[in-house]
Amino acid sequence: MKWTVDAEAAIKKVPFFVRKRVRARVENEAVAAGKQIVSLAQVKATQARFLSKMDSEIKGYQLEGCFGPGGCPNRANPGEQLLERLEALLQKENLLEFLREQVKGDLKFHHEFRITLADCPNSCSQPQIKDIGIIGASSPHLSQEPCTRCNACVAVCKEDAIQIDEDEGRPEIDFDKCLYCGQCIAICPTATITTDRKGYRVQLGGKLGRHPRLARELPGIFSEDDVVAIVEDCIDFYKRNSRNGKRFAEILTPAAFESRRNRYGRRTVDG
């Protein structure tokens, strides 16, 4: 649907964590009213109704993903199936009922438990500032195929994690710098660099607000099953320890994070 310039400018001022919902509501109401173009007046009217009835819009959690197969050429590990499993898990956990029991007064969007899945390290869905951030990963592996020294892998790596060994004539990968984006795998013309394993990086305890905090990353790359187990464990921890709407990041103490680091570090797909 087309938007006027003023309407587009107004929707961009809506806080990003509710912008998708407000935009969808504006377009739905415009369609219901028989409009073909969204105006500034419609944005303001819908936004006012949306915010005044925020409590009725709360479902207890926010689960977001990236653009999907048609929108991004950089996907390290597609996550559609994982998103479906997480959606089912979140529905089963009934976080809305938990929040209504814990929070006095109307619920707000900032009370919701937030999980996001980025298909690559570009992190368009901002996993670093969510309760649980998941990032698709593809681990490179050096095969026995000869290298032509084309330097394509060196050029494509934004982390400067790859160099060509002049004596051996083969790539060397610095895994301390590698973000497992898979770009070197995709561009290698000789399959000297291939895929070792696909999985996910997991970050815990990010948030915005008056006291923002970046999420901390569990070491390693995790399988889909392990990600679901980690999320389930974190939600259980959240329910047992959060009171009065306290965010996951506020209750995830260094000790609690280290406990999960030790527990799941032995189950990473890269050892």
PDB file of C-alpha atoms in Angstrom:
ATOM      1  CA  MET A   1       0.000   0.000   0.000  1.00  0.00           C
ATOM      2  CA  LYS A   2       1.239   3.529  -0.785  1.00  0.00           C
ATOM      3  CA  TRP A   3       2.057   5.979   1.995  1.00  0.00           C
ATOM      4  CA  THR A   4       2.325   9.758   1.806  1.00  0.00           C
ATOM      5  CA  VAL A   5       5.685  11.318   2.630  1.00  0.00           C
ATOM      6  CA  ASP A   6       4.310  12.736   5.899  1.00  0.00           C
ATOM      7  CA  ALA A   7       2.841   9.378   6.879  1.00  0.00           C
ATOM      8  CA  GLU A   8       6.153   7.597   6.262  1.00  0.00           C
ATOM      9  CA  ALA A   9       7.993  10.202   8.322  1.00  0.00           C
ATOM     10  CA  ALA A  10       5.520   9.777  11.182  1.00  0.00           C
ATOM     11  CA  ILE A  11       5.731   5.991  11.298  1.00  0.00           C
ATOM     12  CA  LYS A  12       9.533   6.200  11.506  1.00  0.00           C
ATOM     13  CA  LYS A  13       9.167   8.088  14.793  1.00  0.00           C
ATOM     14  CA  VAL A  14       7.294   5.191  16.390  1.00  0.00           C
ATOM     15  CA  PRO A  15       9.604   3.160  18.698  1.00  0.00           C
ATOM     16  CA  PHE A  16      11.199   0.402  16.632  1.00  0.00           C
ATOM     17  CA  PHE A  17      10.017  -2.426  18.905  1.00  0.00           C
ATOM     18  CA  VAL A  18       6.352  -1.672  18.105  1.00  0.00           C
ATOM     19  CA  ARG A  19       6.769  -0.088  14.673  1.00  0.00           C
ATOM     20  CA  LYS A  20       5.909  -3.246  12.736  1.00  0.00           C
ATOM     21  CA  ARG A  21       2.711  -3.727  14.702  1.00  0.00           C
ATOM     22  CA  VAL A  22       1.640  -0.105  14.338  1.00  0.00           C
ATOM     23  CA  ARG A  23       2.413  -0.081  10.619  1.00  0.00           C
ATOM     24  CA  ALA A  24       0.408  -3.261  10.052  1.00  0.00           C
ATOM     25  CA  ARG A  25      -2.492  -1.858  12.063  1.00  0.00           C
ATOM     26  CA  VAL A  26      -2.453   1.403  10.065  1.00  0.00           C
ATOM     27  CA  GLU A  27      -2.597  -0.463   6.755  1.00  0.00           C
ATOM     28  CA  ASN A  28      -5.331  -2.827   7.944  1.00  0.00           C
ATOM     29  CA  GLU A  29      -7.482   0.059   9.121  1.00  0.00           C
ATOM     30  CA  ALA A  30      -6.860   1.950   5.873  1.00  0.00           C
ATOM     31  CA  VAL A  31      -7.969  -1.084   3.848  1.00  0.00           C
ATOM     32  CA  ALA A  32     -11.068  -1.484   6.031  1.00  0.00           C
ATOM     33  CA  ALA A  33     -11.911   2.169   5.376  1.00  0.00           C
ATOM     34  CA  GLY A  34     -11.522   1.688   1.627  1.00  0.00           C
ATOM     35  CA  LYS A  35      -8.389   3.834   1.388  1.00  0.00           C
ATOM     36  CA  GLN A  36      -5.655   3.211  -1.167  1.00  0.00           C
ATOM     37  CA  ILE A  37      -3.127   5.653   0.296  1.00  0.00           C
ATOM     38  CA  VAL A  38      -2.137   5.995   3.944  1.00  0.00           C
ATOM     39  CA  SER A  39      -2.224   9.613   5.136  1.00  0.00           C
ATOM     40  CA  LEU A  40      -0.656  11.321   8.158  1.00  0.00           C
ATOM     41  CA  ALA A  41      -4.087  11.680   9.768  1.00  0.00           C
ATOM     42  CA  GLN A  42      -4.651   7.922   9.560  1.00  0.00           C
ATOM     43  CA  VAL A  43      -1.262   7.231  11.145  1.00  0.00           C
ATOM     44  CA  LYS A  44      -1.976   9.546  14.078  1.00  0.00           C
ATOM     45  CA  ALA A  45      -5.472   8.166  14.644  1.00  0.00           C
ATOM     46  CA  THR A  46      -4.336   4.535  14.538  1.00  0.00           C
ATOM     47  CA  GLN A  47      -1.310   5.216  16.734  1.00  0.00           C
ATOM     48  CA  ALA A  48      -3.484   6.870  19.384  1.00  0.00           C
ATOM     49  CA  ARG A  49      -5.894   3.924  19.435  1.00  0.00           C
ATOM     50  CA  PHE A  50      -3.026   1.454  19.463  1.00  0.00           C
ATOM     51  CA  LEU A  51      -1.206   3.029  22.414  1.00  0.00           C
ATOM     52  CA  SER A  52      -4.361   3.618  24.455  1.00  0.00           C
ATOM     53  CA  LYS A  53      -5.248  -0.069  24.180  1.00  0.00           C
ATOM     54  CA  MET A  54      -1.714  -1.419  24.488  1.00  0.00           C
ATOM     55  CA  ASP A  55      -2.618  -3.914  27.200  1.00  0.00           C
ATOM     56  CA  SER A  56      -4.964  -5.731  24.827  1.00  0.00           C
ATOM     57  CA  GLU A  57      -2.154  -6.037  22.253  1.00  0.00           C
ATOM     58  CA  ILE A  58       0.285  -7.757  24.612  1.00  0.00           C
ATOM     59  CA  LYS A  59       0.850 -11.477  24.044  1.00  0.00           C
ATOM     60  CA  GLY A  60       3.673 -11.942  26.550  1.00  0.00           C
ATOM     61  CA  TYR A  61       6.548 -12.263  24.120  1.00  0.00           C
ATOM     62  CA  GLN A  62       8.035 -10.868  20.945  1.00  0.00           C
ATOM     63  CA  LEU A  63       9.650 -13.216  18.451  1.00  0.00           C
ATOM     64  CA  GLU A  64      11.314 -11.709  15.394  1.00  0.00           C
ATOM     65  CA  GLY A  65      13.325 -12.979  12.452  1.00  0.00           C
ATOM     66  CA  CYS A  66      15.168 -11.570   9.461  1.00  0.00           C
ATOM     67  CA  PHE A  67      13.787 -10.805   6.012  1.00  0.00           C
ATOM     68  CA  GLY A  68      13.673 -14.431   4.906  1.00  0.00           C
ATOM     69  CA  PRO A  69      14.794 -16.271   1.778  1.00  0.00           C
ATOM     70  CA  GLY A  70      13.765 -13.543  -0.658  1.00  0.00           C
ATOM     71  CA  GLY A  71      15.214 -10.589   1.186  1.00  0.00           C
ATOM     72  CA  CYS A  72      18.861 -11.202   2.088  1.00  0.00           C
ATOM     73  CA  PRO A  73      21.856 -12.608   0.174  1.00  0.00           C
ATOM     74  CA  ASN A  74      23.987 -12.931   3.308  1.00  0.00           C
ATOM     75  CA  ARG A  75      22.224 -15.730   5.176  1.00  0.00           C
ATOM     76  CA  ALA A  76      24.713 -17.926   7.005  1.00  0.00           C
ATOM     77  CA  ASN A  77      22.059 -20.343   8.219  1.00  0.00           C
ATOM     78  CA  PRO A  78      18.343 -19.995   7.383  1.00  0.00           C
ATOM     79  CA  GLY A  79      16.210 -20.086  10.504  1.00  0.00           C
ATOM     80  CA  GLU A  80      12.586 -20.547   9.394  1.00  0.00           C
ATOM     81  CA  GLN A  81      12.237 -23.966  11.016  1.00  0.00           C
ATOM     82  CA  LEU A  82      13.851 -22.771  14.229  1.00  0.00           C
ATOM     83  CA  LEU A  83      11.471 -19.804  14.352  1.00  0.00           C
ATOM     84  CA  GLU A  84       8.507 -22.167  14.082  1.00  0.00           C
ATOM     85  CA  ARG A  85       9.810 -24.284  16.954  1.00  0.00           C
ATOM     86  CA  LEU A  86      10.426 -21.221  19.110  1.00  0.00           C
ATOM     87  CA  GLU A  87       6.949 -19.876  18.382  1.00  0.00           C
ATOM     88  CA  ALA A  88       5.446 -23.185  19.514  1.00  0.00           C
ATOM     89  CA  LEU A  89       7.591 -23.161  22.654  1.00  0.00           C
ATOM     90  CA  LEU A  90       6.640 -19.581  23.545  1.00  0.00           C
ATOM     91  CA  GLN A  91       2.955 -20.297  23.094  1.00  0.00           C
ATOM     92  CA  LYS A  92       3.251 -23.329  25.366  1.00  0.00           C
ATOM     93  CA  GLU A  93       5.040 -21.306  28.059  1.00  0.00           C
ATOM     94  CA  ASN A  94       2.078 -18.871  28.332  1.00  0.00           C
ATOM     95  CA  LEU A  95       4.184 -15.872  29.289  1.00  0.00           C
ATOM     96  CA  LEU A  96       1.144 -13.595  29.093  1.00  0.00           C
ATOM     97  CA  GLU A  97      -0.467 -15.310  32.072  1.00  0.00           C
ATOM     98  CA  PHE A  98       2.840 -15.125  33.949  1.00  0.00           C
ATOM     99  CA  LEU A  99       3.143 -11.372  33.315  1.00  0.00           C
ATOM    100  CA  ARG A 100      -0.452 -10.675  34.341  1.00  0.00           C
ATOM    101  CA  GLU A 101       0.241 -12.414  37.649  1.00  0.00           C
ATOM    102  CA  GLN A 102       3.474 -10.490  38.225  1.00  0.00           C
ATOM    103  CA  VAL A 103       2.839  -6.960  36.943  1.00  0.00           C
ATOM    104  CA  LYS A 104       0.563  -4.538  38.739  1.00  0.00           C
ATOM    105  CA  GLY A 105      -1.617  -2.506  36.390  1.00  0.00           C
ATOM    106  CA  ASP A 106      -1.692  -2.592  32.603  1.00  0.00           C
ATOM    107  CA  LEU A 107       0.982  -4.460  30.696  1.00  0.00           C
ATOM    108  CA  LYS A 108       3.289  -2.552  28.334  1.00  0.00           C
ATOM    109  CA  PHE A 109       5.344  -3.800  25.418  1.00  0.00           C
ATOM    110  CA  HIS A 110       8.561  -3.455  27.392  1.00  0.00           C
ATOM    111  CA  HIS A 111       7.296  -6.194  29.725  1.00  0.00           C
ATOM    112  CA  GLU A 112       7.340  -8.814  26.973  1.00  0.00           C
ATOM    113  CA  PHE A 113      10.076 -11.440  26.720  1.00  0.00           C
ATOM    114  CA  ARG A 114      11.999 -10.764  23.501  1.00  0.00           C
ATOM    115  CA  ILE A 115      13.734 -13.259  21.262  1.00  0.00           C
ATOM    116  CA  THR A 116      15.147 -12.523  17.841  1.00  0.00           C
ATOM    117  CA  LEU A 117      16.854 -14.590  15.156  1.00  0.00           C
ATOM    118  CA  ALA A 118      19.331 -13.050  12.717  1.00  0.00           C
ATOM    119  CA  ASP A 119      20.347 -15.227   9.784  1.00  0.00           C
ATOM    120  CA  CYS A 120      23.855 -13.719   9.631  1.00  0.00           C
ATOM    121  CA  PRO A 121      26.238 -11.570  11.732  1.00  0.00           C
ATOM    122  CA  ASN A 122      24.895  -8.369  10.120  1.00  0.00           C
ATOM    123  CA  SER A 123      22.233  -8.759  12.824  1.00  0.00           C
ATOM    124  CA  CYS A 124      19.460  -6.742  11.184  1.00  0.00           C
ATOM    125  CA  SER A 125      17.035  -7.949  13.879  1.00  0.00           C
ATOM    126  CA  GLN A 126      19.339  -6.594  16.609  1.00  0.00           C
ATOM    127  CA  PRO A 127      20.044  -9.702  18.720  1.00  0.00           C
ATOM    128  CA  GLN A 128      22.512  -7.794  20.900  1.00  0.00           C
ATOM    129  CA  ILE A 129      19.698  -5.864  22.632  1.00  0.00           C
ATOM    130  CA  LYS A 130      17.137  -8.647  23.106  1.00  0.00           C
ATOM    131  CA  ASP A 131      16.592 -11.044  25.993  1.00  0.00           C
ATOM    132  CA  ILE A 132      17.813 -13.854  23.747  1.00  0.00           C
ATOM    133  CA  GLY A 133      19.579 -13.160  20.466  1.00  0.00           C
ATOM    134  CA  ILE A 134      20.244 -15.970  18.003  1.00  0.00           C
ATOM    135  CA  ILE A 135      22.595 -15.557  15.014  1.00  0.00           C
ATOM    136  CA  GLY A 136      22.894 -17.987  12.116  1.00  0.00           C
ATOM    137  CA  ALA A 137      26.420 -19.370  11.670  1.00  0.00           C
ATOM    138  CA  SER A 138      28.308 -21.407   9.094  1.00  0.00           C
ATOM    139  CA  SER A 139      31.670 -22.730  10.189  1.00  0.00           C
ATOM    140  CA  PRO A 140      34.362 -22.870   7.457  1.00  0.00           C
ATOM    141  CA  HIS A 141      36.598 -25.903   6.935  1.00  0.00           C
ATOM    142  CA  LEU A 142      39.744 -26.316   4.845  1.00  0.00           C
ATOM    143  CA  SER A 143      39.414 -29.258   2.459  1.00  0.00           C
ATOM    144  CA  GLN A 144      42.149 -31.066   0.570  1.00  0.00           C
ATOM    145  CA  GLU A 145      41.263 -29.315  -2.687  1.00  0.00           C
ATOM    146  CA  PRO A 146      44.169 -27.231  -4.027  1.00  0.00           C
ATOM    147  CA  CYS A 147      43.984 -23.442  -3.719  1.00  0.00           C
ATOM    148  CA  THR A 148      44.560 -21.252  -6.775  1.00  0.00           C
ATOM    149  CA  ARG A 149      45.514 -18.263  -4.610  1.00  0.00           C
ATOM    150  CA  CYS A 150      42.788 -16.159  -6.165  1.00  0.00           C
ATOM    151  CA  ASN A 151      42.458 -14.284  -2.853  1.00  0.00           C
ATOM    152  CA  ALA A 152      38.674 -14.097  -3.178  1.00  0.00           C
ATOM    153  CA  CYS A 153      38.257 -15.371   0.390  1.00  0.00           C
ATOM    154  CA  VAL A 154      40.718 -12.771   1.679  1.00  0.00           C
ATOM    155  CA  ALA A 155      38.871  -9.979  -0.097  1.00  0.00           C
ATOM    156  CA  VAL A 156      35.398 -11.017   1.065  1.00  0.00           C
ATOM    157  CA  CYS A 157      36.271 -11.441   4.749  1.00  0.00           C
ATOM    158  CA  LYS A 158      35.368  -8.232   6.591  1.00  0.00           C
ATOM    159  CA  GLU A 159      37.083  -9.437   9.763  1.00  0.00           C
ATOM    160  CA  ASP A 160      40.508  -9.952   8.128  1.00  0.00           C
ATOM    161  CA  ALA A 161      40.346 -13.501   9.461  1.00  0.00           C
ATOM    162  CA  ILE A 162      41.802 -15.148   6.327  1.00  0.00           C
ATOM    163  CA  GLN A 163      45.287 -14.968   4.864  1.00  0.00           C
ATOM    164  CA  ILE A 164      47.004 -17.037   2.176  1.00  0.00           C
ATOM    165  CA  ASP A 165      50.077 -18.835   3.509  1.00  0.00           C
ATOM    166  CA  GLU A 166      52.797 -18.077   0.976  1.00  0.00           C
ATOM    167  CA  ASP A 167      54.764 -21.228   1.754  1.00  0.00           C
ATOM    168  CA  GLU A 168      51.839 -23.648   1.760  1.00  0.00           C
ATOM    169  CA  GLY A 169      49.821 -21.791  -0.856  1.00  0.00           C
ATOM    170  CA  ARG A 170      46.621 -22.353   1.138  1.00  0.00           C
ATOM    171  CA  PRO A 171      44.255 -20.222   3.208  1.00  0.00           C
ATOM    172  CA  GLU A 172      44.749 -19.834   6.930  1.00  0.00           C
ATOM    173  CA  ILE A 173      41.666 -18.982   9.032  1.00  0.00           C
ATOM    174  CA  ASP A 174      41.940 -17.125  12.327  1.00  0.00           C
ATOM    175  CA  PHE A 175      38.942 -18.489  14.239  1.00  0.00           C
ATOM    176  CA  ASP A 176      39.407 -15.909  16.993  1.00  0.00           C
ATOM    177  CA  LYS A 177      38.336 -13.305  14.433  1.00  0.00           C
ATOM    178  CA  CYS A 178      35.899 -15.412  12.408  1.00  0.00           C
ATOM    179  CA  LEU A 179      32.177 -14.583  12.825  1.00  0.00           C
ATOM    180  CA  TYR A 180      31.034 -17.698  10.911  1.00  0.00           C
ATOM    181  CA  CYS A 181      29.206 -15.669   8.265  1.00  0.00           C
ATOM    182  CA  GLY A 182      29.938 -18.230   5.523  1.00  0.00           C
ATOM    183  CA  GLN A 183      30.918 -15.657   2.909  1.00  0.00           C
ATOM    184  CA  CYS A 184      34.327 -17.237   2.293  1.00  0.00           C
ATOM    185  CA  ILE A 185      32.616 -20.599   1.715  1.00  0.00           C
ATOM    186  CA  ALA A 186      30.222 -19.154  -0.820  1.00  0.00           C
ATOM    187  CA  ILE A 187      32.892 -17.335  -2.803  1.00  0.00           C
ATOM    188  CA  CYS A 188      35.628 -20.013  -2.926  1.00  0.00           C
ATOM    189  CA  PRO A 189      35.746 -21.254  -6.566  1.00  0.00           C
ATOM    190  CA  THR A 190      37.732 -24.416  -5.823  1.00  0.00           C
ATOM    191  CA  ALA A 191      35.919 -25.666  -2.694  1.00  0.00           C
ATOM    192  CA  THR A 192      39.183 -25.311  -0.781  1.00  0.00           C
ATOM    193  CA  ILE A 193      37.028 -23.691   1.877  1.00  0.00           C
ATOM    194  CA  THR A 194      33.882 -25.709   2.526  1.00  0.00           C
ATOM    195  CA  THR A 195      31.175 -25.852   5.183  1.00  0.00           C
ATOM    196  CA  ASP A 196      32.127 -27.683   8.343  1.00  0.00           C
ATOM    197  CA  ARG A 197      28.863 -27.261  10.257  1.00  0.00           C
ATOM    198  CA  LYS A 198      25.892 -24.939  10.281  1.00  0.00           C
ATOM    199  CA  GLY A 199      24.393 -23.796  13.538  1.00  0.00           C
ATOM    200  CA  TYR A 200      23.647 -20.745  15.656  1.00  0.00           C
ATOM    201  CA  ARG A 201      25.404 -18.368  17.993  1.00  0.00           C
ATOM    202  CA  VAL A 202      23.429 -17.486  21.121  1.00  0.00           C
ATOM    203  CA  GLN A 203      23.521 -14.236  23.078  1.00  0.00           C
ATOM    204  CA  LEU A 204      21.751 -13.643  26.403  1.00  0.00           C
ATOM    205  CA  GLY A 205      20.547 -10.671  28.410  1.00  0.00           C
ATOM    206  CA  GLY A 206      20.498  -7.638  26.134  1.00  0.00           C
ATOM    207  CA  LYS A 207      18.129  -4.705  26.625  1.00  0.00           C
ATOM    208  CA  LEU A 208      17.539  -1.023  25.961  1.00  0.00           C
ATOM    209  CA  GLY A 209      16.036   1.531  28.348  1.00  0.00           C
ATOM    210  CA  ARG A 210      17.459   3.709  31.083  1.00  0.00           C
ATOM    211  CA  HIS A 211      20.153   1.152  31.824  1.00  0.00           C
ATOM    212  CA  PRO A 212      20.947  -0.483  28.464  1.00  0.00           C
ATOM    213  CA  ARG A 213      23.000  -3.630  28.301  1.00  0.00           C
ATOM    214  CA  LEU A 214      24.481  -5.599  25.437  1.00  0.00           C
ATOM    215  CA  ALA A 215      23.838  -9.331  25.429  1.00  0.00           C
ATOM    216  CA  ARG A 216      26.656 -11.714  26.395  1.00  0.00           C
ATOM    217  CA  GLU A 217      27.487 -14.557  24.029  1.00  0.00           C
ATOM    218  CA  LEU A 218      27.666 -18.197  24.980  1.00  0.00           C
ATOM    219  CA  PRO A 219      30.855 -19.636  23.434  1.00  0.00           C
ATOM    220  CA  GLY A 220      30.527 -21.901  20.411  1.00  0.00           C
ATOM    221  CA  ILE A 221      28.015 -22.707  17.698  1.00  0.00           C
ATOM    222  CA  PHE A 222      24.848 -24.535  18.710  1.00  0.00           C
ATOM    223  CA  SER A 223      22.563 -26.954  16.930  1.00  0.00           C
ATOM    224  CA  GLU A 224      18.871 -26.165  16.467  1.00  0.00           C
ATOM    225  CA  ASP A 225      17.943 -28.625  19.216  1.00  0.00           C
ATOM    226  CA  ASP A 226      20.407 -27.016  21.595  1.00  0.00           C
ATOM    227  CA  VAL A 227      19.061 -23.524  20.860  1.00  0.00           C
ATOM    228  CA  VAL A 228      15.545 -24.668  21.729  1.00  0.00           C
ATOM    229  CA  ALA A 229      16.865 -26.235  24.950  1.00  0.00           C
ATOM    230  CA  ILE A 230      18.708 -23.039  25.882  1.00  0.00           C
ATOM    231  CA  VAL A 231      15.628 -20.902  25.258  1.00  0.00           C
ATOM    232  CA  GLU A 232      13.472 -23.254  27.312  1.00  0.00           C
ATOM    233  CA  ASP A 233      15.981 -23.163  30.158  1.00  0.00           C
ATOM    234  CA  CYS A 234      16.175 -19.353  30.059  1.00  0.00           C
ATOM    235  CA  ILE A 235      12.390 -18.984  30.151  1.00  0.00           C
ATOM    236  CA  ASP A 236      12.235 -21.351  33.120  1.00  0.00           C
ATOM    237  CA  PHE A 237      14.914 -19.271  34.878  1.00  0.00           C
ATOM    238  CA  TYR A 238      12.986 -16.091  34.031  1.00  0.00           C
ATOM    239  CA  LYS A 239       9.734 -17.416  35.469  1.00  0.00           C
ATOM    240  CA  ARG A 240      11.425 -18.583  38.660  1.00  0.00           C
ATOM    241  CA  ASN A 241      13.280 -15.330  39.292  1.00  0.00           C
ATOM    242  CA  SER A 242      11.477 -12.397  37.680  1.00  0.00           C
ATOM    243  CA  ARG A 243       9.074 -10.448  39.854  1.00  0.00           C
ATOM    244  CA  ASN A 244       7.042  -7.315  39.122  1.00  0.00           C
ATOM    245  CA  GLY A 245       8.011  -7.337  35.447  1.00  0.00           C
ATOM    246  CA  LYS A 246      11.796  -7.395  35.888  1.00  0.00           C
ATOM    247  CA  ARG A 247      13.522  -7.974  32.579  1.00  0.00           C
ATOM    248  CA  PHE A 248      15.580 -11.088  31.886  1.00  0.00           C
ATOM    249  CA  ALA A 249      18.719  -8.956  31.556  1.00  0.00           C
ATOM    250  CA  GLU A 250      18.225  -7.614  35.088  1.00  0.00           C
ATOM    251  CA  ILE A 251      18.042 -11.041  36.700  1.00  0.00           C
ATOM    252  CA  LEU A 252      20.719 -12.715  34.562  1.00  0.00           C
ATOM    253  CA  THR A 253      23.585 -12.108  36.960  1.00  0.00           C
ATOM    254  CA  PRO A 254      27.192 -12.922  36.009  1.00  0.00           C
ATOM    255  CA  ALA A 255      26.879 -16.109  38.060  1.00  0.00           C
ATOM    256  CA  ALA A 256      23.668 -17.119  36.272  1.00  0.00           C
ATOM    257  CA  PHE A 257      25.289 -16.486  32.896  1.00  0.00           C
ATOM    258  CA  GLU A 258      28.382 -18.497  33.836  1.00  0.00           C
ATOM    259  CA  SER A 259      26.140 -21.363  34.917  1.00  0.00           C
ATOM    260  CA  ARG A 260      24.641 -21.496  31.424  1.00  0.00           C
ATOM    261  CA  ARG A 261      28.033 -21.021  29.824  1.00  0.00           C
ATOM    262  CA  ASN A 262      29.360 -24.055  31.682  1.00  0.00           C
ATOM    263  CA  ARG A 263      26.219 -26.119  31.089  1.00  0.00           C
ATOM    264  CA  TYR A 264      25.919 -25.584  27.349  1.00  0.00           C
ATOM    265  CA  GLY A 265      29.563 -25.085  26.433  1.00  0.00           C
ATOM    266  CA  ARG A 266      30.032 -28.857  26.368  1.00  0.00           C
ATOM    267  CA  ARG A 267      27.203 -29.201  23.830  1.00  0.00           C
ATOM    268  CA  THR A 268      28.414 -26.816  21.124  1.00  0.00           C
ATOM    269  CA  VAL A 269      28.749 -28.246  17.636  1.00  0.00           C
ATOM    270  CA  ASP A 270      32.294 -26.950  17.281  1.00  0.00           C
ATOM    271  CA  GLY A 271      33.452 -28.428  20.571  1.00  0.00           C
TER     272      GLY A 271
END
